GROMACS .gro file of N, CA and C in nm:
model
  234
    1MET      N    1  -2.424  -1.475   3.970
    1MET     CA    2  -2.449  -1.390   4.085
    1MET      C    3  -2.433  -1.471   4.212
    2LYS      N    4  -2.402  -1.400   4.316
    2LYS     CA    5  -2.379  -1.461   4.446
    2LYS      C    6  -2.498  -1.431   4.538
    3ARG      N    7  -2.528  -1.525   4.629
    3ARG     CA    8  -2.639  -1.505   4.723
    3ARG      C    9  -2.584  -1.449   4.853
    4TYR      N   10  -2.648  -1.339   4.899
    4TYR     CA   11  -2.613  -1.274   5.025
    4TYR      C   12  -2.733  -1.281   5.118
    5TYR      N   13  -2.704  -1.297   5.247
    5TYR     CA   14  -2.808  -1.306   5.350
    5TYR      C   15  -2.794  -1.186   5.443
    6PHE      N   16  -2.908  -1.130   5.484
    6PHE     CA   17  -2.911  -1.008   5.563
    6PHE      C   18  -2.981  -1.036   5.696
    7ASP      N   19  -2.904  -1.080   5.795
    7ASP     CA   20  -2.958  -1.106   5.928
    7ASP      C   21  -2.971  -0.973   6.003
    8VAL      N   22  -3.070  -0.966   6.092
    8VAL     CA   23  -3.095  -0.842   6.165
    8VAL      C   24  -3.084  -0.867   6.315
    9ARG      N   25  -3.013  -0.777   6.383
    9ARG     CA   26  -3.009  -0.776   6.529
    9ARG      C   27  -3.080  -0.649   6.574
   10ASP      N   28  -3.183  -0.669   6.653
   10ASP     CA   29  -3.262  -0.559   6.708
   10ASP      C   30  -3.252  -0.570   6.859
   11GLY      N   31  -3.157  -0.500   6.919
   11GLY     CA   32  -3.132  -0.517   7.061
   11GLY      C   33  -3.084  -0.659   7.085
   12SER      N   34  -3.158  -0.735   7.166
   12SER     CA   35  -3.119  -0.873   7.192
   12SER      C   36  -3.188  -0.972   7.098
   13GLN      N   37  -3.276  -0.923   7.013
   13GLN     CA   38  -3.348  -1.010   6.919
   13GLN      C   39  -3.264  -1.032   6.792
   14PHE      N   40  -3.262  -1.155   6.743
   14PHE     CA   41  -3.190  -1.190   6.621
   14PHE      C   42  -3.289  -1.248   6.520
   15ILE      N   43  -3.290  -1.190   6.400
   15ILE     CA   44  -3.379  -1.236   6.293
   15ILE      C   45  -3.291  -1.286   6.179
   16ARG      N   46  -3.292  -1.415   6.157
   16ARG     CA   47  -3.208  -1.477   6.055
   16ARG      C   48  -3.278  -1.472   5.919
   17ASP      N   49  -3.202  -1.434   5.818
   17ASP     CA   50  -3.250  -1.431   5.680
   17ASP      C   51  -3.214  -1.564   5.616
   18ASP      N   52  -3.313  -1.649   5.595
   18ASP     CA   53  -3.287  -1.779   5.533
   18ASP      C   54  -3.307  -1.777   5.382
   19GLU      N   55  -3.363  -1.670   5.329
   19GLU     CA   56  -3.390  -1.659   5.186
   19GLU      C   57  -3.275  -1.591   5.111
   20GLY      N   58  -3.229  -1.480   5.162
   20GLY     CA   59  -3.121  -1.406   5.098
   20GLY      C   60  -3.162  -1.340   4.968
   21ALA      N   61  -3.063  -1.282   4.902
   21ALA     CA   62  -3.087  -1.215   4.774
   21ALA      C   63  -2.965  -1.236   4.684
   22GLU      N   64  -2.990  -1.260   4.557
   22GLU     CA   65  -2.881  -1.273   4.462
   22GLU      C   66  -2.840  -1.135   4.414
   23LEU      N   67  -2.713  -1.103   4.434
   23LEU     CA   68  -2.660  -0.972   4.397
   23LEU      C   69  -2.528  -0.992   4.322
   24PRO      N   70  -2.491  -0.896   4.239
   24PRO     CA   71  -2.372  -0.913   4.156
   24PRO      C   72  -2.239  -0.907   4.231
   25ASN      N   73  -2.234  -0.832   4.346
   25ASN     CA   74  -2.105  -0.817   4.415
   25ASN      C   75  -2.125  -0.764   4.556
   26ILE      N   76  -2.014  -0.756   4.629
   26ILE     CA   77  -2.018  -0.711   4.768
   26ILE      C   78  -2.063  -0.564   4.779
   27GLU      N   79  -2.030  -0.483   4.680
   27GLU     CA   80  -2.074  -0.343   4.683
   27GLU      C   81  -2.226  -0.334   4.680
   28SER      N   82  -2.290  -0.420   4.602
   28SER     CA   83  -2.437  -0.424   4.597
   28SER      C   84  -2.494  -0.470   4.731
   29ALA      N   85  -2.428  -0.566   4.795
   29ALA     CA   86  -2.472  -0.614   4.926
   29ALA      C   87  -2.457  -0.504   5.029
   30ARG      N   88  -2.349  -0.428   5.023
   30ARG     CA   89  -2.327  -0.316   5.115
   30ARG      C   90  -2.437  -0.211   5.097
   31GLU      N   91  -2.471  -0.180   4.975
   31GLU     CA   92  -2.576  -0.083   4.947
   31GLU      C   93  -2.712  -0.132   4.997
   32GLU      N   94  -2.740  -0.259   4.977
   32GLU     CA   95  -2.867  -0.318   5.024
   32GLU      C   96  -2.875  -0.312   5.177
   33ALA      N   97  -2.765  -0.345   5.245
   33ALA     CA   98  -2.761  -0.340   5.392
   33ALA      C   99  -2.781  -0.198   5.442
   34THR      N  100  -2.718  -0.101   5.378
   34THR     CA  101  -2.731   0.039   5.417
   34THR      C  102  -2.874   0.088   5.400
   35THR      N  103  -2.935   0.055   5.289
   35THR     CA  104  -3.074   0.096   5.263
   35THR      C  105  -3.169   0.033   5.365
   36ALA      N  106  -3.153  -0.097   5.389
   36ALA     CA  107  -3.239  -0.167   5.485
   36ALA      C  108  -3.222  -0.108   5.625
   37LEU      N  109  -3.097  -0.081   5.664
   37LEU     CA  110  -3.071  -0.027   5.797
   37LEU      C  111  -3.133   0.111   5.814
   38SER      N  112  -3.122   0.195   5.714
   38SER     CA  113  -3.180   0.330   5.726
   38SER      C  114  -3.333   0.324   5.736
   39GLU      N  115  -3.395   0.235   5.661
   39GLU     CA  116  -3.541   0.220   5.669
   39GLU      C  117  -3.584   0.167   5.805
   40MET      N  118  -3.510   0.069   5.858
   40MET     CA  119  -3.543   0.015   5.990
   40MET      C  120  -3.523   0.120   6.099
   41ALA      N  121  -3.414   0.195   6.090
   41ALA     CA  122  -3.385   0.297   6.191
   41ALA      C  123  -3.497   0.399   6.198
   42ARG      N  124  -3.547   0.441   6.085
   42ARG     CA  125  -3.655   0.540   6.081
   42ARG      C  126  -3.780   0.488   6.154
   43GLU      N  127  -3.809   0.361   6.139
   43GLU     CA  128  -3.930   0.304   6.199
   43GLU      C  129  -3.910   0.259   6.343
   44TRP      N  130  -3.797   0.200   6.374
   44TRP     CA  131  -3.779   0.132   6.502
   44TRP      C  132  -3.736   0.219   6.618
   45VAL      N  133  -3.682   0.338   6.594
   45VAL     CA  134  -3.635   0.419   6.707
   45VAL      C  135  -3.743   0.510   6.764
   46ARG      N  136  -3.854   0.521   6.699
   46ARG     CA  137  -3.960   0.609   6.748
   46ARG      C  138  -4.003   0.572   6.890
   47GLY      N  139  -4.002   0.673   6.975
   47GLY     CA  140  -4.049   0.653   7.112
   47GLY      C  141  -3.951   0.580   7.202
   48ARG      N  142  -3.831   0.553   7.156
   48ARG     CA  143  -3.733   0.484   7.240
   48ARG      C  144  -3.617   0.579   7.269
   49PRO      N  145  -3.578   0.588   7.396
   49PRO     CA  146  -3.468   0.680   7.428
   49PRO      C  147  -3.332   0.631   7.377
   50GLN      N  148  -3.318   0.502   7.358
   50GLN     CA  149  -3.196   0.448   7.300
   50GLN      C  150  -3.225   0.315   7.231
   51HIS      N  151  -3.147   0.289   7.129
   51HIS     CA  152  -3.172   0.168   7.051
   51HIS      C  153  -3.050   0.139   6.963
   52ARG      N  154  -3.025   0.012   6.940
   52ARG     CA  155  -2.919  -0.028   6.847
   52ARG      C  156  -2.973  -0.139   6.759
   53ILE      N  157  -2.955  -0.123   6.629
   53ILE     CA  158  -2.991  -0.227   6.534
   53ILE      C  159  -2.874  -0.248   6.440
   54ALA      N  160  -2.865  -0.368   6.386
   54ALA     CA  161  -2.757  -0.401   6.294
   54ALA      C  162  -2.807  -0.495   6.186
   55VAL      N  163  -2.751  -0.481   6.068
   55VAL     CA  164  -2.772  -0.575   5.959
   55VAL      C  165  -2.639  -0.647   5.940
   56GLU      N  166  -2.640  -0.777   5.958
   56GLU     CA  167  -2.519  -0.858   5.943
   56GLU      C  168  -2.529  -0.933   5.811
   57VAL      N  169  -2.437  -0.905   5.722
   57VAL     CA  170  -2.439  -0.965   5.588
   57VAL      C  171  -2.345  -1.085   5.586
   58ARG      N  172  -2.395  -1.193   5.528
   58ARG     CA  173  -2.312  -1.314   5.513
   58ARG      C  174  -2.338  -1.375   5.376
   59ASP      N  175  -2.243  -1.456   5.334
   59ASP     CA  176  -2.263  -1.535   5.212
   59ASP      C  177  -2.259  -1.682   5.253
   60ASP      N  178  -2.245  -1.771   5.159
   60ASP     CA  179  -2.245  -1.914   5.190
   60ASP      C  180  -2.123  -1.958   5.271
   61HIS      N  181  -2.021  -1.871   5.280
   61HIS     CA  182  -1.899  -1.904   5.354
   61HIS      C  183  -1.893  -1.841   5.491
   62GLY      N  184  -1.986  -1.751   5.521
   62GLY     CA  185  -1.987  -1.689   5.654
   62GLY      C  186  -2.004  -1.538   5.647
   63PRO      N  187  -1.985  -1.470   5.763
   63PRO     CA  188  -2.005  -1.326   5.772
   63PRO      C  189  -1.906  -1.248   5.684
   64ILE      N  190  -1.956  -1.137   5.624
   64ILE     CA  191  -1.866  -1.056   5.543
   64ILE      C  192  -1.870  -0.907   5.582
   65LEU      N  193  -1.980  -0.859   5.638
   65LEU     CA  194  -1.982  -0.721   5.687
   65LEU      C  195  -2.101  -0.698   5.778
   66GLU      N  196  -2.093  -0.590   5.855
   66GLU     CA  197  -2.202  -0.550   5.944
   66GLU      C  198  -2.224  -0.401   5.931
   67ALA      N  199  -2.348  -0.362   5.919
   67ALA     CA  200  -2.386  -0.221   5.922
   67ALA      C  201  -2.472  -0.203   6.047
   68SER      N  202  -2.437  -0.107   6.132
   68SER     CA  203  -2.512  -0.089   6.256
   68SER      C  204  -2.549   0.058   6.275
   69PHE      N  205  -2.651   0.077   6.359
   69PHE     CA  206  -2.702   0.210   6.389
   69PHE      C  207  -2.733   0.214   6.538
   70SER      N  208  -2.678   0.314   6.607
   70SER     CA  209  -2.708   0.334   6.749
   70SER      C  210  -2.773   0.471   6.766
   71PHE      N  211  -2.876   0.474   6.847
   71PHE     CA  212  -2.952   0.596   6.871
   71PHE      C  213  -2.963   0.615   7.021
   72VAL      N  214  -2.927   0.734   7.068
   72VAL     CA  215  -2.939   0.766   7.209
   72VAL      C  216  -2.995   0.907   7.220
   73MET      N  217  -3.100   0.921   7.301
   73MET     CA  218  -3.155   1.054   7.328
   73MET      C  219  -3.154   1.072   7.479
   74LYS      N  220  -3.096   1.183   7.523
   74LYS     CA  221  -3.092   1.212   7.666
   74LYS      C  222  -3.105   1.361   7.688
   75PRO      N  223  -3.161   1.400   7.801
   75PRO     CA  224  -3.177   1.543   7.828
   75PRO      C  225  -3.041   1.608   7.852
   76CYS      N  226  -3.031   1.732   7.811
   76CYS     CA  227  -2.910   1.810   7.835
   76CYS      C  228  -2.922   1.876   7.972
   77ALA      N  229  -2.809   1.888   8.039
   77ALA     CA  230  -2.808   1.956   8.168
   77ALA      C  231  -2.829   2.105   8.143
   78THR      N  232  -2.913   2.166   8.224
   78THR     CA  233  -2.937   2.311   8.210
   78THR      C  234  -2.897   2.386   8.332
   0.00000   0.00000   0.00000
């Protein structure tokens, strides 16, 4: 199995994953990033008119994919 790391960008904050997770392939890493991102989005956007978060996946050789979520709420013109 290969070790994948899931770093998080929350606006200007960067949280580095130094532990990582052993997964069988890139598809499993993609699924893990998607699940983590959806859980974070549900919790972190509450009460904020706009927000962007991303999970940046890397292996021992460097970055391999990024999953991001942008949320914007604005009033409609009436």
